[in-house]
Amino acid sequence: MSPSSTVLAPDQQHWKRNLFVCVLGSFSTIVAMTLLLPFLPIYVQQLGVQEPAAIARWSGAAYGATFLSAALTAPLWGKLADRYGRKLMLIRASLGMAIAMSLIGMATAPWQLVALRLLAGLLGGYASGSTILVAAQTPKEQTGWALGMLSSGIMAGNVVGPLLGGVLPPLIGIRHTFWLTGAVIFLAFLATTFLLKEVPRQAGKKTVQSNVEQDKPVNLPVVRLMWLSGMLLIFANMSIEPIITLYIGQFVKGEHAITVTAGVVMAAAALGSILSAPRLGRLADRVGHGRVLVYGLAACAVLLIPQAFITEAWQLVVLRFFMGMALGGLMPCVTALIRHNVPQGQVGKMLGYSTSAQYVGQVSGPLFGGFVGGAFGMQPVFLATCVIMALCALMNARVLNKR
């Protein structure tokens, strides 16, 4: 047995259990981050804000605060994960989120809500930390499948969070909803602490594996392209968020029917991603992550065109479902390509920058959709996003074919 295989054996033995813990932990923390969407304005009003415009401003600030602080700190946590251990960062994130969510349930003023949401983003990052750990520990020939499973857990959290946010507050109250969420995340903290396994870092002892990895250069053209691709994938998925209700209103009559249909459209894309992510990840392990990424981006671009010319709302539901399927396995491909083009000691830092880029897409996508939709109409939002996806596919085909 070679020295490198001896070093890798403990992580290899436990990578499936670690994946299971990471999926459950990521699911619970993403639920916590998205839980307050349906009742955020109501909570702001309960904190003493009465003017509708002020409620909207405080709600927007509180929602965006978590993603802002998470985007700014993701590279730092990734770098610290490389230095001190990925498990330690997950313990920090789960405990920090449990505390922050419980404190949000104790807020007495809107500025406290915003500050605590900032704190949640600063201390959190469990999903991005899980991505780093899974990417680093999983055998390379199964990286795509494992990251696809993790991506499905994250997407499921994005779906379940708002649903629970609409159900729990009427039953137990808003403050108790936050405390319950904090308790669930604390369970994720316990599971991470006692079930997740990682090889301890030993200073001064380098193996053949680590020497080879440390000498391996960072493939910056590919890595930077993956940062851009990850950002644009989120951008494409989020660009219709501001216009979806208005767009559906052209085909559906009645406020309640419009709201329900908009929810179904958003859920359809998420469901498509949840179903396809592990399957596309496994396919990418066989045929190549770059090839799946290029074809997925091209499929996304093609599917955006008919979305601009629908005649019935159900057509948009079907098209968004297939677009979700096309997008589902692409983020694991982006992560795997970064993992395979950087040395082991820089995986966390480089994936941290990737996470920050994705948060940029999460913010810029809705801004772009809102601006284009307001200035030129709603159909150009789909067509402009199509052009962006097509250009991204061409860039990936050009760069990755040179490898």
PDB file of N, CA and C in Angstrom, residues 45-131:
ATOM      1  N   GLN A  45     -43.307  44.398  10.987  1.00  0.00           N
ATOM      2  CA  GLN A  45     -44.421  45.189  11.511  1.00  0.00           C
ATOM      3  C   GLN A  45     -44.597  44.958  13.011  1.00  0.00           C
ATOM      4  N   GLN A  46     -44.439  43.719  13.452  1.00  0.00           N
ATOM      5  CA  GLN A  46     -44.540  43.421  14.878  1.00  0.00           C
ATOM      6  C   GLN A  46     -43.430  44.089  15.681  1.00  0.00           C
ATOM      7  N   LEU A  47     -42.311  44.402  15.019  1.00  0.00           N
ATOM      8  CA  LEU A  47     -41.188  45.057  15.704  1.00  0.00           C
ATOM      9  C   LEU A  47     -41.362  46.570  15.770  1.00  0.00           C
ATOM     10  N   GLY A  48     -42.515  47.073  15.304  1.00  0.00           N
ATOM     11  CA  GLY A  48     -42.824  48.485  15.509  1.00  0.00           C
ATOM     12  C   GLY A  48     -42.850  49.342  14.271  1.00  0.00           C
ATOM     13  N   VAL A  49     -42.608  48.772  13.083  1.00  0.00           N
ATOM     14  CA  VAL A  49     -42.620  49.546  11.838  1.00  0.00           C
ATOM     15  C   VAL A  49     -44.026  49.469  11.245  1.00  0.00           C
ATOM     16  N   GLN A  50     -44.636  50.624  10.976  1.00  0.00           N
ATOM     17  CA  GLN A  50     -46.028  50.653  10.525  1.00  0.00           C
ATOM     18  C   GLN A  50     -46.193  51.154   9.094  1.00  0.00           C
ATOM     19  N   GLU A  51     -45.341  52.056   8.650  1.00  0.00           N
ATOM     20  CA  GLU A  51     -45.471  52.624   7.313  1.00  0.00           C
ATOM     21  C   GLU A  51     -45.120  51.566   6.263  1.00  0.00           C
ATOM     22  N   PRO A  52     -45.972  51.349   5.259  1.00  0.00           N
ATOM     23  CA  PRO A  52     -45.720  50.293   4.265  1.00  0.00           C
ATOM     24  C   PRO A  52     -44.356  50.422   3.575  1.00  0.00           C
ATOM     25  N   ALA A  53     -43.962  51.647   3.199  1.00  0.00           N
ATOM     26  CA  ALA A  53     -42.668  51.823   2.531  1.00  0.00           C
ATOM     27  C   ALA A  53     -41.519  51.444   3.458  1.00  0.00           C
ATOM     28  N   ALA A  54     -41.628  51.804   4.732  1.00  0.00           N
ATOM     29  CA  ALA A  54     -40.579  51.467   5.698  1.00  0.00           C
ATOM     30  C   ALA A  54     -40.530  49.958   5.941  1.00  0.00           C
ATOM     31  N   ILE A  55     -41.694  49.320   5.956  1.00  0.00           N
ATOM     32  CA  ILE A  55     -41.728  47.858   6.122  1.00  0.00           C
ATOM     33  C   ILE A  55     -40.992  47.187   4.965  1.00  0.00           C
ATOM     34  N   ALA A  56     -41.229  47.670   3.750  1.00  0.00           N
ATOM     35  CA  ALA A  56     -40.562  47.109   2.574  1.00  0.00           C
ATOM     36  C   ALA A  56     -39.053  47.294   2.649  1.00  0.00           C
ATOM     37  N   ARG A  57     -38.616  48.501   3.098  1.00  0.00           N
ATOM     38  CA  ARG A  57     -37.169  48.770   3.178  1.00  0.00           C
ATOM     39  C   ARG A  57     -36.503  47.883   4.227  1.00  0.00           C
ATOM     40  N   TRP A  58     -37.103  47.799   5.405  1.00  0.00           N
ATOM     41  CA  TRP A  58     -36.515  46.979   6.465  1.00  0.00           C
ATOM     42  C   TRP A  58     -36.532  45.496   6.088  1.00  0.00           C
ATOM     43  N   SER A  59     -37.594  45.047   5.426  1.00  0.00           N
ATOM     44  CA  SER A  59     -37.674  43.640   5.005  1.00  0.00           C
ATOM     45  C   SER A  59     -36.582  43.321   3.995  1.00  0.00           C
ATOM     46  N   GLY A  60     -36.406  44.208   3.014  1.00  0.00           N
ATOM     47  CA  GLY A  60     -35.360  44.000   2.020  1.00  0.00           C
ATOM     48  C   GLY A  60     -33.981  43.987   2.642  1.00  0.00           C
ATOM     49  N   ALA A  61     -33.735  44.910   3.579  1.00  0.00           N
ATOM     50  CA  ALA A  61     -32.437  44.968   4.245  1.00  0.00           C
ATOM     51  C   ALA A  61     -32.190  43.708   5.070  1.00  0.00           C
ATOM     52  N   ALA A  62     -33.219  43.255   5.778  1.00  0.00           N
ATOM     53  CA  ALA A  62     -33.063  42.073   6.621  1.00  0.00           C
ATOM     54  C   ALA A  62     -32.821  40.820   5.778  1.00  0.00           C
ATOM     55  N   TYR A  63     -33.532  40.700   4.653  1.00  0.00           N
ATOM     56  CA  TYR A  63     -33.352  39.509   3.811  1.00  0.00           C
ATOM     57  C   TYR A  63     -31.981  39.492   3.164  1.00  0.00           C
ATOM     58  N   GLY A  64     -31.558  40.643   2.620  1.00  0.00           N
ATOM     59  CA  GLY A  64     -30.280  40.696   1.914  1.00  0.00           C
ATOM     60  C   GLY A  64     -29.072  40.666   2.832  1.00  0.00           C
ATOM     61  N   ALA A  65     -29.254  41.015   4.108  1.00  0.00           N
ATOM     62  CA  ALA A  65     -28.113  41.119   5.017  1.00  0.00           C
ATOM     63  C   ALA A  65     -27.351  39.806   5.141  1.00  0.00           C
ATOM     64  N   THR A  66     -28.078  38.700   5.273  1.00  0.00           N
ATOM     65  CA  THR A  66     -27.426  37.398   5.438  1.00  0.00           C
ATOM     66  C   THR A  66     -26.564  37.057   4.234  1.00  0.00           C
ATOM     67  N   PHE A  67     -27.081  37.275   3.036  1.00  0.00           N
ATOM     68  CA  PHE A  67     -26.342  36.921   1.830  1.00  0.00           C
ATOM     69  C   PHE A  67     -25.148  37.850   1.612  1.00  0.00           C
ATOM     70  N   LEU A  68     -25.285  39.124   2.025  1.00  0.00           N
ATOM     71  CA  LEU A  68     -24.166  40.054   1.903  1.00  0.00           C
ATOM     72  C   LEU A  68     -22.999  39.609   2.779  1.00  0.00           C
ATOM     73  N   SER A  69     -23.257  39.370   4.058  1.00  0.00           N
ATOM     74  CA  SER A  69     -22.164  38.984   4.953  1.00  0.00           C
ATOM     75  C   SER A  69     -21.614  37.604   4.587  1.00  0.00           C
ATOM     76  N   ALA A  70     -22.478  36.692   4.123  1.00  0.00           N
ATOM     77  CA  ALA A  70     -22.009  35.372   3.714  1.00  0.00           C
ATOM     78  C   ALA A  70     -21.092  35.467   2.501  1.00  0.00           C
ATOM     79  N   ALA A  71     -21.433  36.331   1.544  1.00  0.00           N
ATOM     80  CA  ALA A  71     -20.601  36.491   0.349  1.00  0.00           C
ATOM     81  C   ALA A  71     -19.240  37.061   0.698  1.00  0.00           C
ATOM     82  N   LEU A  72     -19.196  38.001   1.639  1.00  0.00           N
ATOM     83  CA  LEU A  72     -17.938  38.648   2.001  1.00  0.00           C
ATOM     84  C   LEU A  72     -17.020  37.725   2.791  1.00  0.00           C
ATOM     85  N   THR A  73     -17.591  36.826   3.569  1.00  0.00           N
ATOM     86  CA  THR A  73     -16.768  35.995   4.451  1.00  0.00           C
ATOM     87  C   THR A  73     -16.495  34.596   3.907  1.00  0.00           C
ATOM     88  N   ALA A  74     -17.157  34.179   2.823  1.00  0.00           N
ATOM     89  CA  ALA A  74     -16.973  32.817   2.296  1.00  0.00           C
ATOM     90  C   ALA A  74     -15.511  32.491   1.976  1.00  0.00           C
ATOM     91  N   PRO A  75     -14.758  33.381   1.292  1.00  0.00           N
ATOM     92  CA  PRO A  75     -13.345  33.046   1.036  1.00  0.00           C
ATOM     93  C   PRO A  75     -12.529  32.883   2.314  1.00  0.00           C
ATOM     94  N   LEU A  76     -12.823  33.700   3.330  1.00  0.00           N
ATOM     95  CA  LEU A  76     -12.099  33.588   4.600  1.00  0.00           C
ATOM     96  C   LEU A  76     -12.338  32.237   5.247  1.00  0.00           C
ATOM     97  N   TRP A  77     -13.612  31.816   5.333  1.00  0.00           N
ATOM     98  CA  TRP A  77     -13.903  30.530   5.948  1.00  0.00           C
ATOM     99  C   TRP A  77     -13.299  29.394   5.135  1.00  0.00           C
ATOM    100  N   GLY A  78     -13.289  29.532   3.805  1.00  0.00           N
ATOM    101  CA  GLY A  78     -12.664  28.503   2.976  1.00  0.00           C
ATOM    102  C   GLY A  78     -11.174  28.384   3.231  1.00  0.00           C
ATOM    103  N   LYS A  79     -10.507  29.524   3.379  1.00  0.00           N
ATOM    104  CA  LYS A  79      -9.069  29.522   3.653  1.00  0.00           C
ATOM    105  C   LYS A  79      -8.774  28.925   5.023  1.00  0.00           C
ATOM    106  N   LEU A  80      -9.598  29.276   6.021  1.00  0.00           N
ATOM    107  CA  LEU A  80      -9.407  28.713   7.363  1.00  0.00           C
ATOM    108  C   LEU A  80      -9.697  27.218   7.383  1.00  0.00           C
ATOM    109  N   ALA A  81     -10.634  26.771   6.522  1.00  0.00           N
ATOM    110  CA  ALA A  81     -10.911  25.335   6.429  1.00  0.00           C
ATOM    111  C   ALA A  81      -9.694  24.582   5.919  1.00  0.00           C
ATOM    112  N   ASP A  82      -8.992  25.156   4.934  1.00  0.00           N
ATOM    113  CA  ASP A  82      -7.775  24.529   4.421  1.00  0.00           C
ATOM    114  C   ASP A  82      -6.708  24.436   5.511  1.00  0.00           C
ATOM    115  N   ARG A  83      -6.670  25.439   6.378  1.00  0.00           N
ATOM    116  CA  ARG A  83      -5.597  25.510   7.365  1.00  0.00           C
ATOM    117  C   ARG A  83      -5.902  24.706   8.627  1.00  0.00           C
ATOM    118  N   TYR A  84      -7.147  24.801   9.123  1.00  0.00           N
ATOM    119  CA  TYR A  84      -7.459  24.223  10.431  1.00  0.00           C
ATOM    120  C   TYR A  84      -8.418  23.034  10.376  1.00  0.00           C
ATOM    121  N   GLY A  85      -8.957  22.733   9.213  1.00  0.00           N
ATOM    122  CA  GLY A  85      -9.839  21.581   9.099  1.00  0.00           C
ATOM    123  C   GLY A  85     -11.245  21.975   8.683  1.00  0.00           C
ATOM    124  N   ARG A  86     -11.828  21.188   7.783  1.00  0.00           N
ATOM    125  CA  ARG A  86     -13.164  21.501   7.266  1.00  0.00           C
ATOM    126  C   ARG A  86     -14.252  21.164   8.279  1.00  0.00           C
ATOM    127  N   LYS A  87     -14.046  20.125   9.064  1.00  0.00           N
ATOM    128  CA  LYS A  87     -15.028  19.778  10.090  1.00  0.00           C
ATOM    129  C   LYS A  87     -15.176  20.907  11.101  1.00  0.00           C
ATOM    130  N   LEU A  88     -14.070  21.508  11.481  1.00  0.00           N
ATOM    131  CA  LEU A  88     -14.109  22.603  12.453  1.00  0.00           C
ATOM    132  C   LEU A  88     -14.948  23.759  11.933  1.00  0.00           C
ATOM    133  N   MET A  89     -14.852  24.049  10.639  1.00  0.00           N
ATOM    134  CA  MET A  89     -15.647  25.140  10.063  1.00  0.00           C
ATOM    135  C   MET A  89     -17.139  24.794  10.053  1.00  0.00           C
ATOM    136  N   LEU A  90     -17.473  23.522   9.853  1.00  0.00           N
ATOM    137  CA  LEU A  90     -18.881  23.122   9.878  1.00  0.00           C
ATOM    138  C   LEU A  90     -19.439  23.185  11.302  1.00  0.00           C
ATOM    139  N   ILE A  91     -18.615  22.816  12.280  1.00  0.00           N
ATOM    140  CA  ILE A  91     -19.043  22.945  13.682  1.00  0.00           C
ATOM    141  C   ILE A  91     -19.307  24.414  14.007  1.00  0.00           C
ATOM    142  N   ARG A  92     -18.390  25.289  13.588  1.00  0.00           N
ATOM    143  CA  ARG A  92     -18.560  26.727  13.814  1.00  0.00           C
ATOM    144  C   ARG A  92     -19.831  27.244  13.148  1.00  0.00           C
ATOM    145  N   ALA A  93     -20.062  26.834  11.899  1.00  0.00           N
ATOM    146  CA  ALA A  93     -21.216  27.339  11.144  1.00  0.00           C
ATOM    147  C   ALA A  93     -22.537  26.878  11.755  1.00  0.00           C
ATOM    148  N   SER A  94     -22.625  25.589  12.121  1.00  0.00           N
ATOM    149  CA  SER A  94     -23.892  25.078  12.664  1.00  0.00           C
ATOM    150  C   SER A  94     -24.187  25.673  14.032  1.00  0.00           C
ATOM    151  N   LEU A  95     -23.174  25.776  14.887  1.00  0.00           N
ATOM    152  CA  LEU A  95     -23.395  26.373  16.209  1.00  0.00           C
ATOM    153  C   LEU A  95     -23.724  27.859  16.076  1.00  0.00           C
ATOM    154  N   GLY A  96     -23.006  28.555  15.184  1.00  0.00           N
ATOM    155  CA  GLY A  96     -23.266  29.978  14.975  1.00  0.00           C
ATOM    156  C   GLY A  96     -24.668  30.239  14.455  1.00  0.00           C
ATOM    157  N   MET A  97     -25.118  29.412  13.495  1.00  0.00           N
ATOM    158  CA  MET A  97     -26.466  29.574  12.955  1.00  0.00           C
ATOM    159  C   MET A  97     -27.532  29.266  14.004  1.00  0.00           C
ATOM    160  N   ALA A  98     -27.302  28.246  14.829  1.00  0.00           N
ATOM    161  CA  ALA A  98     -28.267  27.909  15.884  1.00  0.00           C
ATOM    162  C   ALA A  98     -28.440  29.076  16.849  1.00  0.00           C
ATOM    163  N   ILE A  99     -27.329  29.692  17.225  1.00  0.00           N
ATOM    164  CA  ILE A  99     -27.391  30.828  18.147  1.00  0.00           C
ATOM    165  C   ILE A  99     -28.063  32.024  17.478  1.00  0.00           C
ATOM    166  N   ALA A 100     -27.656  32.319  16.221  1.00  0.00           N
ATOM    167  CA  ALA A 100     -28.188  33.495  15.520  1.00  0.00           C
ATOM    168  C   ALA A 100     -29.693  33.370  15.300  1.00  0.00           C
ATOM    169  N   MET A 101     -30.164  32.191  14.898  1.00  0.00           N
ATOM    170  CA  MET A 101     -31.592  32.023  14.652  1.00  0.00           C
ATOM    171  C   MET A 101     -32.398  32.161  15.939  1.00  0.00           C
ATOM    172  N   SER A 102     -31.870  31.642  17.037  1.00  0.00           N
ATOM    173  CA  SER A 102     -32.564  31.782  18.318  1.00  0.00           C
ATOM    174  C   SER A 102     -32.633  33.240  18.743  1.00  0.00           C
ATOM    175  N   LEU A 103     -31.548  33.985  18.511  1.00  0.00           N
ATOM    176  CA  LEU A 103     -31.532  35.397  18.879  1.00  0.00           C
ATOM    177  C   LEU A 103     -32.479  36.221  18.016  1.00  0.00           C
ATOM    178  N   ILE A 104     -32.646  35.837  16.738  1.00  0.00           N
ATOM    179  CA  ILE A 104     -33.584  36.555  15.872  1.00  0.00           C
ATOM    180  C   ILE A 104     -34.994  36.484  16.450  1.00  0.00           C
ATOM    181  N   GLY A 105     -35.317  35.355  17.063  1.00  0.00           N
ATOM    182  CA  GLY A 105     -36.622  35.222  17.710  1.00  0.00           C
ATOM    183  C   GLY A 105     -36.789  36.089  18.942  1.00  0.00           C
ATOM    184  N   MET A 106     -35.704  36.726  19.393  1.00  0.00           N
ATOM    185  CA  MET A 106     -35.760  37.597  20.565  1.00  0.00           C
ATOM    186  C   MET A 106     -35.618  39.075  20.204  1.00  0.00           C
ATOM    187  N   ALA A 107     -35.556  39.393  18.908  1.00  0.00           N
ATOM    188  CA  ALA A 107     -35.371  40.783  18.489  1.00  0.00           C
ATOM    189  C   ALA A 107     -36.540  41.644  18.956  1.00  0.00           C
ATOM    190  N   THR A 108     -36.223  42.906  19.305  1.00  0.00           N
ATOM    191  CA  THR A 108     -37.259  43.848  19.750  1.00  0.00           C
ATOM    192  C   THR A 108     -37.317  45.095  18.884  1.00  0.00           C
ATOM    193  N   ALA A 109     -36.434  45.215  17.894  1.00  0.00           N
ATOM    194  CA  ALA A 109     -36.406  46.377  17.009  1.00  0.00           C
ATOM    195  C   ALA A 109     -35.937  45.930  15.634  1.00  0.00           C
ATOM    196  N   PRO A 110     -36.338  46.627  14.559  1.00  0.00           N
ATOM    197  CA  PRO A 110     -35.957  46.199  13.209  1.00  0.00           C
ATOM    198  C   PRO A 110     -34.452  46.206  12.976  1.00  0.00           C
ATOM    199  N   TRP A 111     -33.731  47.177  13.586  1.00  0.00           N
ATOM    200  CA  TRP A 111     -32.285  47.195  13.380  1.00  0.00           C
ATOM    201  C   TRP A 111     -31.626  45.963  13.997  1.00  0.00           C
ATOM    202  N   GLN A 112     -32.208  45.435  15.067  1.00  0.00           N
ATOM    203  CA  GLN A 112     -31.681  44.208  15.657  1.00  0.00           C
ATOM    204  C   GLN A 112     -31.888  43.020  14.710  1.00  0.00           C
ATOM    205  N   LEU A 113     -33.033  43.007  14.044  1.00  0.00           N
ATOM    206  CA  LEU A 113     -33.295  41.948  13.073  1.00  0.00           C
ATOM    207  C   LEU A 113     -32.255  41.966  11.957  1.00  0.00           C
ATOM    208  N   VAL A 114     -31.961  43.155  11.425  1.00  0.00           N
ATOM    209  CA  VAL A 114     -30.967  43.286  10.359  1.00  0.00           C
ATOM    210  C   VAL A 114     -29.587  42.869  10.865  1.00  0.00           C
ATOM    211  N   ALA A 115     -29.232  43.341  12.070  1.00  0.00           N
ATOM    212  CA  ALA A 115     -27.916  43.013  12.632  1.00  0.00           C
ATOM    213  C   ALA A 115     -27.765  41.510  12.855  1.00  0.00           C
ATOM    214  N   LEU A 116     -28.819  40.872  13.326  1.00  0.00           N
ATOM    215  CA  LEU A 116     -28.754  39.434  13.579  1.00  0.00           C
ATOM    216  C   LEU A 116     -28.744  38.632  12.285  1.00  0.00           C
ATOM    217  N   ARG A 117     -29.408  39.139  11.255  1.00  0.00           N
ATOM    218  CA  ARG A 117     -29.325  38.478   9.945  1.00  0.00           C
ATOM    219  C   ARG A 117     -27.903  38.607   9.373  1.00  0.00           C
ATOM    220  N   LEU A 118     -27.270  39.756   9.604  1.00  0.00           N
ATOM    221  CA  LEU A 118     -25.855  39.907   9.233  1.00  0.00           C
ATOM    222  C   LEU A 118     -24.991  38.893   9.987  1.00  0.00           C
ATOM    223  N   LEU A 119     -25.281  38.754  11.278  1.00  0.00           N
ATOM    224  CA  LEU A 119     -24.531  37.807  12.097  1.00  0.00           C
ATOM    225  C   LEU A 119     -24.725  36.373  11.602  1.00  0.00           C
ATOM    226  N   ALA A 120     -25.962  36.038  11.194  1.00  0.00           N
ATOM    227  CA  ALA A 120     -26.232  34.693  10.681  1.00  0.00           C
ATOM    228  C   ALA A 120     -25.398  34.400   9.442  1.00  0.00           C
ATOM    229  N   GLY A 121     -25.281  35.383   8.548  1.00  0.00           N
ATOM    230  CA  GLY A 121     -24.450  35.201   7.361  1.00  0.00           C
ATOM    231  C   GLY A 121     -22.978  35.127   7.701  1.00  0.00           C
ATOM    232  N   LEU A 122     -22.554  35.917   8.699  1.00  0.00           N
ATOM    233  CA  LEU A 122     -21.149  35.930   9.108  1.00  0.00           C
ATOM    234  C   LEU A 122     -20.743  34.613   9.741  1.00  0.00           C
ATOM    235  N   LEU A 123     -21.584  34.090  10.637  1.00  0.00           N
ATOM    236  CA  LEU A 123     -21.251  32.873  11.365  1.00  0.00           C
ATOM    237  C   LEU A 123     -21.630  31.610  10.600  1.00  0.00           C
ATOM    238  N   GLY A 124     -22.515  31.742   9.613  1.00  0.00           N
ATOM    239  CA  GLY A 124     -23.030  30.577   8.909  1.00  0.00           C
ATOM    240  C   GLY A 124     -22.083  30.062   7.842  1.00  0.00           C
ATOM    241  N   GLY A 125     -22.662  29.634   6.726  1.00  0.00           N
ATOM    242  CA  GLY A 125     -21.860  29.068   5.648  1.00  0.00           C
ATOM    243  C   GLY A 125     -21.740  27.557   5.729  1.00  0.00           C
ATOM    244  N   TYR A 126     -22.732  26.901   6.333  1.00  0.00           N
ATOM    245  CA  TYR A 126     -22.656  25.444   6.460  1.00  0.00           C
ATOM    246  C   TYR A 126     -22.709  24.774   5.094  1.00  0.00           C
ATOM    247  N   ALA A 127     -23.601  25.243   4.213  1.00  0.00           N
ATOM    248  CA  ALA A 127     -23.739  24.605   2.894  1.00  0.00           C
ATOM    249  C   ALA A 127     -22.459  24.740   2.079  1.00  0.00           C
ATOM    250  N   SER A 128     -21.863  25.941   2.077  1.00  0.00           N
ATOM    251  CA  SER A 128     -20.618  26.126   1.318  1.00  0.00           C
ATOM    252  C   SER A 128     -19.479  25.338   1.956  1.00  0.00           C
ATOM    253  N   GLY A 129     -19.451  25.268   3.302  1.00  0.00           N
ATOM    254  CA  GLY A 129     -18.436  24.457   3.965  1.00  0.00           C
ATOM    255  C   GLY A 129     -18.603  22.977   3.670  1.00  0.00           C
ATOM    256  N   SER A 130     -19.846  22.522   3.582  1.00  0.00           N
ATOM    257  CA  SER A 130     -20.110  21.129   3.223  1.00  0.00           C
ATOM    258  C   SER A 130     -19.625  20.833   1.812  1.00  0.00           C
ATOM    259  N   THR A 131     -19.832  21.792   0.912  1.00  0.00           N
ATOM    260  CA  THR A 131     -19.362  21.609  -0.460  1.00  0.00           C
ATOM    261  C   THR A 131     -17.851  21.418  -0.496  1.00  0.00           C
TER     262      THR A 131
END
